[in-house]
CSV table of C-alpha atoms and ligand atoms in Angstrom, one decimal:
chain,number,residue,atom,x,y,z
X,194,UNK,CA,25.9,4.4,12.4
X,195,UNK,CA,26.0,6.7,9.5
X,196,UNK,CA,22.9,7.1,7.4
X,197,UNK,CA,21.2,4.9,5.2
X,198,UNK,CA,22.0,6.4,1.4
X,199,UNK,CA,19.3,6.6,-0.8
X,200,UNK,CA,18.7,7.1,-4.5
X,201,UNK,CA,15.0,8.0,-5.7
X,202,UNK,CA,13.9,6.2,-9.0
X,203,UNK,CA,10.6,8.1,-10.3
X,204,UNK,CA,10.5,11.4,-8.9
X,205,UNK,CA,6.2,12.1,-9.7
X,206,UNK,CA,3.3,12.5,-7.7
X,207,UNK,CA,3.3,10.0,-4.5
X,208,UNK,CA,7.4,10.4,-4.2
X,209,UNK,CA,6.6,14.4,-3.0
X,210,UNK,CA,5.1,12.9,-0.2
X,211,UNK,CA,7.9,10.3,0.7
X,212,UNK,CA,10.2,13.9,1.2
X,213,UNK,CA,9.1,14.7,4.7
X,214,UNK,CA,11.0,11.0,5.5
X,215,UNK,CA,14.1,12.6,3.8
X,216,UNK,CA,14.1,16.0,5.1
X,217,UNK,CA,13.5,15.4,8.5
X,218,UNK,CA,15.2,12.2,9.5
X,219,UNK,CA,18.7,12.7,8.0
X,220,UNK,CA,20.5,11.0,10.7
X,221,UNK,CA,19.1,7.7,9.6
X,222,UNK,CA,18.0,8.5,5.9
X,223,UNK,CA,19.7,10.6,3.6
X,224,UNK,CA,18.7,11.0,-0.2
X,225,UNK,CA,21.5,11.6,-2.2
X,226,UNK,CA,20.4,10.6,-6.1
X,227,UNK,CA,17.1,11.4,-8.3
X,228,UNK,CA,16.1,9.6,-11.3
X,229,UNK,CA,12.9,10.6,-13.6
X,230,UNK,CA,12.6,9.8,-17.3
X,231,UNK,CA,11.6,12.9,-17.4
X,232,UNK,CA,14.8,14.8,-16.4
X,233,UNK,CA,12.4,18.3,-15.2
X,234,UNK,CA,10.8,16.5,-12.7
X,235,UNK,CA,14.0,15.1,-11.2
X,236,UNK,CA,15.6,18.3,-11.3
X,237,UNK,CA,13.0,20.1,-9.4
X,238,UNK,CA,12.7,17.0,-6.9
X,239,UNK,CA,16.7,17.1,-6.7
X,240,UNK,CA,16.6,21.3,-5.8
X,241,UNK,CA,13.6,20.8,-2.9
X,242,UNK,CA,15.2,18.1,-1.6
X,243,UNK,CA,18.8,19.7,-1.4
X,244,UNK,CA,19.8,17.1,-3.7
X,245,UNK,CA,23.2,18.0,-5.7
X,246,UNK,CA,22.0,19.0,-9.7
X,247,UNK,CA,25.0,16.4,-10.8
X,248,UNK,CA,23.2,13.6,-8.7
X,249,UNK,CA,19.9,13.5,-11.3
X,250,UNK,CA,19.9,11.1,-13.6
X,251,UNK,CA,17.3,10.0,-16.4
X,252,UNK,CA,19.0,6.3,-16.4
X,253,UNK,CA,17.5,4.4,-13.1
X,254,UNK,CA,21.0,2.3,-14.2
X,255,UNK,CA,23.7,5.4,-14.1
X,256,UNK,CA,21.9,6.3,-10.6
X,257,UNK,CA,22.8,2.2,-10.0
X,258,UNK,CA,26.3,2.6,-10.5
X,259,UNK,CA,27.1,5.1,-7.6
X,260,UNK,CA,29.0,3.3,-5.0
X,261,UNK,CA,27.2,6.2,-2.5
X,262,UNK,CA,23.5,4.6,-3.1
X,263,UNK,CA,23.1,2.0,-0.5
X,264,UNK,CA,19.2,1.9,-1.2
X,265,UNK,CA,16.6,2.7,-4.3
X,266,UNK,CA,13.2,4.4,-3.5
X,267,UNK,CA,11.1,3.5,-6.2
X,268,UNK,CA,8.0,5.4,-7.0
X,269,UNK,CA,7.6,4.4,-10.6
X,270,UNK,CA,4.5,3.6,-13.1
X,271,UNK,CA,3.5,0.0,-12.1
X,272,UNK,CA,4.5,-1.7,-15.3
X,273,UNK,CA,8.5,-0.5,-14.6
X,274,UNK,CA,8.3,-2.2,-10.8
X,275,UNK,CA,9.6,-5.5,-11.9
X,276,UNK,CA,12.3,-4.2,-13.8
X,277,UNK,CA,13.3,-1.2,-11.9
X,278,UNK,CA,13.3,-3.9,-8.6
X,279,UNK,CA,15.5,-6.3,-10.3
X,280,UNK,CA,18.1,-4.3,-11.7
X,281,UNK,CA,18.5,-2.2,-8.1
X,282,UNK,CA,18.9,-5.8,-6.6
X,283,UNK,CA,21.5,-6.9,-9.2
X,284,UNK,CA,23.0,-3.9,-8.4
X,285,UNK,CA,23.6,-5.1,-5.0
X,286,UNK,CA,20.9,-2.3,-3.9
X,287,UNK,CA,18.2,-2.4,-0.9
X,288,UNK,CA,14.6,-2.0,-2.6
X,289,UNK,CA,11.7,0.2,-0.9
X,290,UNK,CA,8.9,0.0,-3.9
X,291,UNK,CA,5.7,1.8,-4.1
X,292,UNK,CA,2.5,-0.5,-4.0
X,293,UNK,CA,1.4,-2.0,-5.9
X,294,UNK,CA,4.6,-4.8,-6.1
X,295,UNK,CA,4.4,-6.1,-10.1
X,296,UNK,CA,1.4,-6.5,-12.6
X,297,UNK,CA,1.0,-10.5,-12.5
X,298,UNK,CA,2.2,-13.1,-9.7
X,299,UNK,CA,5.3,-14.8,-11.8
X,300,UNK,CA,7.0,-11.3,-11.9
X,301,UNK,CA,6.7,-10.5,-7.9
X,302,UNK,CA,7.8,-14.4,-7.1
X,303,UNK,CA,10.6,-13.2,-9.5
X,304,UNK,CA,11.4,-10.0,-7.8
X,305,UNK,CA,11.6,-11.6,-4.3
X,306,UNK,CA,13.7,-14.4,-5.5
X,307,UNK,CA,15.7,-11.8,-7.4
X,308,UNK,CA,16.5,-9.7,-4.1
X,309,UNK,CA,16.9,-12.6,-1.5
X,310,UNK,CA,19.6,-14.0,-4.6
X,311,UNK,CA,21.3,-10.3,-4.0
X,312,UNK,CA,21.1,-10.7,-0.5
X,313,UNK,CA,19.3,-7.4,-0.5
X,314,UNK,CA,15.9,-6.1,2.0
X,315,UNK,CA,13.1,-6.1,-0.2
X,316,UNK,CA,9.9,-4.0,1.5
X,317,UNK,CA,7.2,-2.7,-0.2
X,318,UNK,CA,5.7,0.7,0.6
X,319,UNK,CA,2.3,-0.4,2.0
X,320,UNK,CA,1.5,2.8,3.8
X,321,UNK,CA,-1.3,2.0,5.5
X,322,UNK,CA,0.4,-0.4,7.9
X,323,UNK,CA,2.7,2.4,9.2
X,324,UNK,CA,-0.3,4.9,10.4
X,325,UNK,CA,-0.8,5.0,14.2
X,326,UNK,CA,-4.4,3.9,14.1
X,327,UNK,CA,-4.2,1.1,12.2
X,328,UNK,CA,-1.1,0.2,14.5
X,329,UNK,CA,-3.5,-0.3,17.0
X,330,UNK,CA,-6.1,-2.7,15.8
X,331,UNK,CA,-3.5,-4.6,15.0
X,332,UNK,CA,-2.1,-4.3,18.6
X,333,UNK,CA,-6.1,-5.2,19.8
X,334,UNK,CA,-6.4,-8.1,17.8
X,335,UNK,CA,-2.6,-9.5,18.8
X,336,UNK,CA,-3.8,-9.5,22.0
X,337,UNK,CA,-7.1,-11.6,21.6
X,338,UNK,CA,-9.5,-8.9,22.2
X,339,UNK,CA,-11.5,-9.7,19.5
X,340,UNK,CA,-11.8,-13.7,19.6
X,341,UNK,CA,-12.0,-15.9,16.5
X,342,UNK,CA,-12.0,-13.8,13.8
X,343,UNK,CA,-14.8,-15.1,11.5
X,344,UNK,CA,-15.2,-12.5,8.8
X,345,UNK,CA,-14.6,-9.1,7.2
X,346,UNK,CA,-14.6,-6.5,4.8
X,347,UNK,CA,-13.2,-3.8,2.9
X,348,UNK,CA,-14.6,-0.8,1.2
X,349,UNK,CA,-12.3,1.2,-1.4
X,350,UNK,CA,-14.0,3.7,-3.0
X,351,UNK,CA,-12.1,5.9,-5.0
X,352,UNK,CA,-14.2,8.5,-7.2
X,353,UNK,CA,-11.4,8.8,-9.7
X,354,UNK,CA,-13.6,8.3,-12.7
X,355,UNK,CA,-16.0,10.8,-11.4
X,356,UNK,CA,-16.3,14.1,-13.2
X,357,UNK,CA,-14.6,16.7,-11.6
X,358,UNK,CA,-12.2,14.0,-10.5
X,359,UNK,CA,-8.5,15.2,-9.3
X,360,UNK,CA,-7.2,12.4,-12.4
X,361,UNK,CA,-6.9,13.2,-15.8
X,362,UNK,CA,-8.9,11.1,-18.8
X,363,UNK,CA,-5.5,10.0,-19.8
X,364,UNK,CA,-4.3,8.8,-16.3
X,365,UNK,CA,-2.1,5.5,-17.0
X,366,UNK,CA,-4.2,4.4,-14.0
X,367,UNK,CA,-7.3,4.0,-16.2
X,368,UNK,CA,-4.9,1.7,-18.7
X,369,UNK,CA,-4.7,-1.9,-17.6
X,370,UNK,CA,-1.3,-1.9,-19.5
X,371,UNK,CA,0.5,0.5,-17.5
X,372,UNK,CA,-1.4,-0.2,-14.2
X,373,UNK,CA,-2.1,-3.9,-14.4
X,374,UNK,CA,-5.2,-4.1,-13.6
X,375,UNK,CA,-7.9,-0.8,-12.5
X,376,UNK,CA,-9.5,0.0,-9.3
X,377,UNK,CA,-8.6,-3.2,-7.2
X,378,UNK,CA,-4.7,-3.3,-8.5
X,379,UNK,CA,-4.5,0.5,-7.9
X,380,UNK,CA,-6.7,1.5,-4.6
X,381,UNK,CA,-7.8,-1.9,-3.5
X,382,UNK,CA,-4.3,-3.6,-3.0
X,383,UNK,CA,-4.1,-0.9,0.2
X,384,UNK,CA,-7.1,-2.5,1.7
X,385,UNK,CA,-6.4,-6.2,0.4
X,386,UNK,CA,-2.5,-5.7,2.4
X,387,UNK,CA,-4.5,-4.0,5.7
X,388,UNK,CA,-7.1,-6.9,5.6
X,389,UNK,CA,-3.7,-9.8,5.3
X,390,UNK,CA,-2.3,-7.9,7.9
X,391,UNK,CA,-5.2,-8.2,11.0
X,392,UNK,CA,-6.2,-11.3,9.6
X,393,UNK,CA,-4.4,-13.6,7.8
X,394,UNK,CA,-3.3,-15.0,4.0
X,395,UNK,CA,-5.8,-15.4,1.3
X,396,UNK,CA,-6.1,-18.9,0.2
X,397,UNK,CA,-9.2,-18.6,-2.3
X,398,UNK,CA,-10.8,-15.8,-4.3
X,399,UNK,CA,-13.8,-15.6,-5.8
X,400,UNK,CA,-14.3,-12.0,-8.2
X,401,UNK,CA,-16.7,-10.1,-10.3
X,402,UNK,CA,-15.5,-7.2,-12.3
X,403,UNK,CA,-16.9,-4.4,-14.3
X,404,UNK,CA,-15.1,-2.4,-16.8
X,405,UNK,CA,-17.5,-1.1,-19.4
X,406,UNK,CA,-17.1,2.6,-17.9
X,407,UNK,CA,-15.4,4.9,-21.0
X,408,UNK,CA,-12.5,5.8,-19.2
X,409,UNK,CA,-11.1,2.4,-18.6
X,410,UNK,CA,-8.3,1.4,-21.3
X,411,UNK,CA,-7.3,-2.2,-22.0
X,412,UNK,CA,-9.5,-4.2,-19.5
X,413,UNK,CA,-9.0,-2.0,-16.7
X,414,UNK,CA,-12.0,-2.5,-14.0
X,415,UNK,CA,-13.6,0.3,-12.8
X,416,UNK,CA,-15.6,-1.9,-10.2
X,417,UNK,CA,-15.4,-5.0,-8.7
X,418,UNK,CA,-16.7,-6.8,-5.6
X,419,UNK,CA,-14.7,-10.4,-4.7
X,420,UNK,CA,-14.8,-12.9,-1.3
X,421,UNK,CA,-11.5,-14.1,-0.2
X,422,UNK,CA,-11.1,-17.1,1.9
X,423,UNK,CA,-8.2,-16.9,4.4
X,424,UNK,CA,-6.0,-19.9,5.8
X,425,UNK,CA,-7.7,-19.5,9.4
X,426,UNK,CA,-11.1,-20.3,7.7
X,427,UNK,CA,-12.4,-17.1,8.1
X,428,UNK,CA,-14.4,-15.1,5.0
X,429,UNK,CA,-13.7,-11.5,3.8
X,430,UNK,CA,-15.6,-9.2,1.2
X,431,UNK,CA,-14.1,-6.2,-1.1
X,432,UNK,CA,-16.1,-3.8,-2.6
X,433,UNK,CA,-13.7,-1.9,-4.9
X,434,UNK,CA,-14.9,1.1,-7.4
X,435,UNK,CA,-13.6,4.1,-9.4
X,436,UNK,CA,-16.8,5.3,-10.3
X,437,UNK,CA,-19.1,4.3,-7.3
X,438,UNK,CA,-20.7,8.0,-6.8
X,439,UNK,CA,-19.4,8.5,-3.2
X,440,UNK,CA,-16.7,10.2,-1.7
X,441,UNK,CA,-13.2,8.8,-1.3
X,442,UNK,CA,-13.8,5.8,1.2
X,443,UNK,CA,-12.3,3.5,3.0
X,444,UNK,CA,-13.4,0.9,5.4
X,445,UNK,CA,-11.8,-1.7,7.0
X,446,UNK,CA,-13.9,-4.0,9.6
X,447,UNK,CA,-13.2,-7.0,11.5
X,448,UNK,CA,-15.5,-9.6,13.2
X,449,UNK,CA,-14.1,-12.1,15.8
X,450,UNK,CA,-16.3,-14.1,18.5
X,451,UNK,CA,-15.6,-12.0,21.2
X,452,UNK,CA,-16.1,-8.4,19.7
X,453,UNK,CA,-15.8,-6.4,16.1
X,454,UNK,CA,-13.5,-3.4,15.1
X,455,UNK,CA,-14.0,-1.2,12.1
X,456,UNK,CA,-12.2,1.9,11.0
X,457,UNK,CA,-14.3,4.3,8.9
X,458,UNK,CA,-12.1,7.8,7.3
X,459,UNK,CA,-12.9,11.2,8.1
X,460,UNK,CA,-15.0,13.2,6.0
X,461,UNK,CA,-12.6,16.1,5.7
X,462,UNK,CA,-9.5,16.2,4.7
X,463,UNK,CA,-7.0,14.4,2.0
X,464,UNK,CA,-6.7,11.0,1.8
X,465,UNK,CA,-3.9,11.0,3.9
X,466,UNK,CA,-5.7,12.9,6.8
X,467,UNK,CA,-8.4,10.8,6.4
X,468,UNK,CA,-7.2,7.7,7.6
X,469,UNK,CA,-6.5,9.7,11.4
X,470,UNK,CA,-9.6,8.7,12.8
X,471,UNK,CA,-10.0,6.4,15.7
X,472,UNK,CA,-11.4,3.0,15.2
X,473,UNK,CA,-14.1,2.0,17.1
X,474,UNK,CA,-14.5,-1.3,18.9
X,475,UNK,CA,-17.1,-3.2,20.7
X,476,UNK,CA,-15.9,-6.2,22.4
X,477,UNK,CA,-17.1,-8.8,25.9
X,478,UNK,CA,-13.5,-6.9,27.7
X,479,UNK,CA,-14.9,-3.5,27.1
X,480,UNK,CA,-18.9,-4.0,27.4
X,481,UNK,CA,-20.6,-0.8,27.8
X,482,UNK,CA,-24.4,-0.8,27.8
X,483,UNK,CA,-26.7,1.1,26.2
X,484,UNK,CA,-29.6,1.9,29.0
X,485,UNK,CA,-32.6,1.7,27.2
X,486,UNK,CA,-31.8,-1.8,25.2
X,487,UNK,CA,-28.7,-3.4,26.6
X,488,UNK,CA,-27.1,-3.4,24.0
X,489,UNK,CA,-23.3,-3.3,23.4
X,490,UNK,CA,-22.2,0.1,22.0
X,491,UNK,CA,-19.0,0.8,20.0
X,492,UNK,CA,-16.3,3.0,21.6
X,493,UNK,CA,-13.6,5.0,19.9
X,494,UNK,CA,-9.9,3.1,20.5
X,495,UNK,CA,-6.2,4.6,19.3
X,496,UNK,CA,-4.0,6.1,18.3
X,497,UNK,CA,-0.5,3.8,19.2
X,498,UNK,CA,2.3,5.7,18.3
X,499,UNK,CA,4.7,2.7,19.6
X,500,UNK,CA,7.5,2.5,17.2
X,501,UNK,CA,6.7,4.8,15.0
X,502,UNK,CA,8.3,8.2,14.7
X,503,UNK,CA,5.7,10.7,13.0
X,504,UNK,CA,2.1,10.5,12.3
X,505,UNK,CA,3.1,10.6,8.9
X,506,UNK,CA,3.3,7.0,7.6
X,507,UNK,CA,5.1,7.4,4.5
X,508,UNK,CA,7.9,9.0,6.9
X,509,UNK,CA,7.4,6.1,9.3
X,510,UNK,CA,7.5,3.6,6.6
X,511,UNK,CA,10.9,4.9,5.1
X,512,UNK,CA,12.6,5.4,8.6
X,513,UNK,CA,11.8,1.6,9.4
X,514,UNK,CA,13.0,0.6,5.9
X,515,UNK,CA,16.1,2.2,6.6
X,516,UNK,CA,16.0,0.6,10.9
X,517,UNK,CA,15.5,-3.3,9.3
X,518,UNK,CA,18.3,-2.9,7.3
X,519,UNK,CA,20.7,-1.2,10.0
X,520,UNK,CA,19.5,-4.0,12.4
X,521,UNK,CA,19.3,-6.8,10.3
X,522,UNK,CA,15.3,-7.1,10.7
X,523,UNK,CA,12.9,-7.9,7.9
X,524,UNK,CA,10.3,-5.1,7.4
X,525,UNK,CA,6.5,-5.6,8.0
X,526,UNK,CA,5.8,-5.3,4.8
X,527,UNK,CA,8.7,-7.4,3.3
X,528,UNK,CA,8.1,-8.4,-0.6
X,529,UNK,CA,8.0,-11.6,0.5
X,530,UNK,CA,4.9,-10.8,2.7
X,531,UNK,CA,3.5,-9.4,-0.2
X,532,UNK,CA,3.8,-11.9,-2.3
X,533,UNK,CA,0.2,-13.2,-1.0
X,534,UNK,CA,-1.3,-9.4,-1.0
X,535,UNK,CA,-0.1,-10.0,-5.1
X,536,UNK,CA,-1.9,-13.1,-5.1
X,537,UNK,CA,-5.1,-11.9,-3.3
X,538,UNK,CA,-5.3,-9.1,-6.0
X,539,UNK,CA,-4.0,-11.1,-8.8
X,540,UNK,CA,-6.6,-13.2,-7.7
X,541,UNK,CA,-9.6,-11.2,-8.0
X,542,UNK,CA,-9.2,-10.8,-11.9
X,543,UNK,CA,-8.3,-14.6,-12.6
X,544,UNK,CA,-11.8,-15.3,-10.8
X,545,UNK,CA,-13.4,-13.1,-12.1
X,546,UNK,CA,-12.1,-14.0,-15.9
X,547,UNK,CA,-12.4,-17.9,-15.1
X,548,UNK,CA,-16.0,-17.2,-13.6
X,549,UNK,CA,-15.4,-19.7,-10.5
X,550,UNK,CA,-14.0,-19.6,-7.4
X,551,UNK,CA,-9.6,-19.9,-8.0
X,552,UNK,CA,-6.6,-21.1,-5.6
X,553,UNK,CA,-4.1,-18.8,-5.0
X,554,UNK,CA,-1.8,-21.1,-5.0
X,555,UNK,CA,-2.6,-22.0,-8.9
X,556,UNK,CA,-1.3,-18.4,-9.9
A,170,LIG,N1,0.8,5.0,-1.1
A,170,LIG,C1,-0.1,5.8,-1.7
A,170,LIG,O1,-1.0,6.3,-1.1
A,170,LIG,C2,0.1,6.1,-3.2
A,170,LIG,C3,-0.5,7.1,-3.8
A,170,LIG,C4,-0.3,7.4,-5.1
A,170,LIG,C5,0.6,6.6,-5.8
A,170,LIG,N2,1.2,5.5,-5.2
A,170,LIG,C6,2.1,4.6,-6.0
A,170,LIG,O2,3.3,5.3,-6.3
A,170,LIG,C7,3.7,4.9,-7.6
A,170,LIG,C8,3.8,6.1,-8.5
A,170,LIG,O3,2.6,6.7,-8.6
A,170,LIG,P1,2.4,8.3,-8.9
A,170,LIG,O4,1.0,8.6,-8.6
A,170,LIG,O5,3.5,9.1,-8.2
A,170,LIG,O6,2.7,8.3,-10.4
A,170,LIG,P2,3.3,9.5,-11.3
A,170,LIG,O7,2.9,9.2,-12.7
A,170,LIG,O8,2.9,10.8,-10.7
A,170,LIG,O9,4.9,9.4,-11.1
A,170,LIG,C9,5.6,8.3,-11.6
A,170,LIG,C10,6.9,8.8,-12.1
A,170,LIG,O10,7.8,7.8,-12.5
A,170,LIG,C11,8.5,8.2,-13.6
A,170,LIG,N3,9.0,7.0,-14.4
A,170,LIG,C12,8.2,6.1,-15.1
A,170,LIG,N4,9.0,5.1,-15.5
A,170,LIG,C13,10.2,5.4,-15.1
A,170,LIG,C14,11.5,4.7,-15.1
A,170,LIG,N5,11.6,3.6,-15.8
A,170,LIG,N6,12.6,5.3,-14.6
A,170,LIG,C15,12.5,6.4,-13.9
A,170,LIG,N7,11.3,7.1,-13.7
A,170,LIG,C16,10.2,6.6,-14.3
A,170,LIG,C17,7.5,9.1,-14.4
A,170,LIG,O11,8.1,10.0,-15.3
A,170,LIG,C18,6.8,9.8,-13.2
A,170,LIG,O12,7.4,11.1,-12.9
A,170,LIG,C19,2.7,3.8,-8.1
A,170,LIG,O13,3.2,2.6,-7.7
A,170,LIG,C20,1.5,4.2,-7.3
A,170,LIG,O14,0.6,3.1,-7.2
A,170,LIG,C21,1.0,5.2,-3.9
């Protein structure tokens, strides 16, 4: 089977790190376009990645028009995702698009609809699903260990607002215009997708926001903290920040009636690197006692490396991209998956503006 053929539509920051997928795995995967509005970028992206100079374009719809581009990467601003997605699937092109999918609900129902119409896979690039660890507890809870689930939570803190932050004042991820929303739609929809996927689809939402820090630009939050309700009954919390003065954080945990499973980052590291650290579990199959008090203690659990190729999950998710559509499967992380990760986040700022618990389904 010859390789899938890929053309890259925004060549910035997150798209360096989707290259490894491209180098490495050219028997399945092989980039053969680059498109950036800004034509230095793509150029530079193009020479790294062995790309042909006459293959860069600055027009996502001349990179379109090559009969060689089976499939668009997207890695584009968040306000270009519904566009960008609909013209590749008019174009008769498989879509792999960054996270987050569109700025509001009516424009990702319209994107799926768009590329099921084309008859086109539609996957968005939800990393976190594709790391080895995570992999795992999802494996753990398939498999029972962990009962009923009956709650959980997310943390997603992410001191971009902080001073000596990596992001610049100006960062279109500050501007609500450009981003669709601020923490939650930019960080938080990682956590929001990783809760969905060990636990189910968000039903209800119930929000607070802040955005009064000076960075934020058009109603962008730079906090919030919301409860979701899922279809299985059970409750979940997010606490979501930009300017929460801690370290990058994430934390996932889980609670079912039979035992409870939380992943916590590494301190060291980049944010990438962070997420390699085992979960730990404590559950009635694995009891171990503590001597002095009996109680249960947690142990560490994982990595599963089962269908995945590298460690690297923005490798693994671009070589099973490229495996649905050679076998005809639909990607864990379809678009239409996501369309209820969209409406959990979506979800968070119509609660929070209406001031009452919402329905999803009423987005
Ligand atoms: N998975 C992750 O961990 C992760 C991390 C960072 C960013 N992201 C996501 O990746 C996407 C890109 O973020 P980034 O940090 O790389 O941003 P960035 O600003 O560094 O890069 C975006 C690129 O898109 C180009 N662009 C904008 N509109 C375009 C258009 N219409 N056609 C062609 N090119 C266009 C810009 O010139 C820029 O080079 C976002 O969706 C973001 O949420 C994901």
């Amino acid at each position: 089977m010859p390789p899938l053929r890929v053309g890259l539509i925004g060549s910035g920051g997150i798209s360096r790190a989707h290259m490894d997928g491209f180098l490495n795995y050219r028997d399945e995967v092989e980039l053969v376009a680059v498109c950036d509005i800004r034509e230095e970028v793509a150029q530079a992206y193009a020479a790294d990645a062995g790309v042909d100079p006459s293959a860069v374009y600055t027009d996502a719809a001349e990179l379109l028009a090559r009969d060689d581009v089976d499939a668009v990467d997207i890695a584009t601003i968040h306000d270009q995702h519904a566009s960008n997605t609909i013209q590749a699937a008019r174009a008769g092109k498989h879509v792999l698009l960054e996270k987050p999918m569109a700025c509001s609900v009516p424009e990702a129902r319209e994107m799926v609809s768009a590329c099921e119409d084309a008859g086109v896979t539609f996957m968005v690039a939800q990393m976190l699903r594709y790391l080895p660890h995570y992999q795992n507890v999802k494996r753990i809870i398939e498999a029972g260990e962990l009962g009923d689930i009956w709650a959980c939570r997310a943390d997603s803190w992410f001191g971009a607002a902080l001073p000596g932050s990596m992001s610049r004042d100006d960062w279109w991820g500050f501007d609500a215009q450009r981003n669709g929303g601020g923490s939650v739609m930019m960080v938080s929809t990682h956590q929001v997708d990783l809760l969905r996927y060990f636990v189910g689809n968000v039903v209800r939402v119930t929000a607070k926001t802040w955005g009064d820090h000076p960075l934020m630009r058009n109603g962008a939050e730079d906090r919030a903290v919301a409860t979701f309700e899922f279809d299985s009954g059970a409750m979940g919390t997010l606490l979501s920040s930009y300017s929460a003065r801690t370290p990058w954080y994430y934390q996932s945990l889980i609670l079912g009636s039979k035992g409870t499973i939380y992943t916590e980052p590494k301190p060291e590291g980049n944010v990438v690197d962070q997420h390699h650290a085992p979960a730990r579990i404590a559950s009635e199959a694995r009891e171990t006692k503590l001597g002095h008090n009996g109680l249960n203690a947690f142990s560490e659990v994982g990595p599963d490396m089962e269908g995945l190729v590298s460690e690297n999950p923005f490798t693994n998710e671009i070589v099973h991209f490229a495996r649905c559509i050679r076998d005809g499967k639909v990607p864990i992380t379809s678009g239409r998956d996501n369309l209820n990760t969209m409406e959990a986040v979506h979800g968070v700022y119509a609660a929070a503006k209406a001031g009452h618990t919402i329905e999803v389904s009423d987005l």
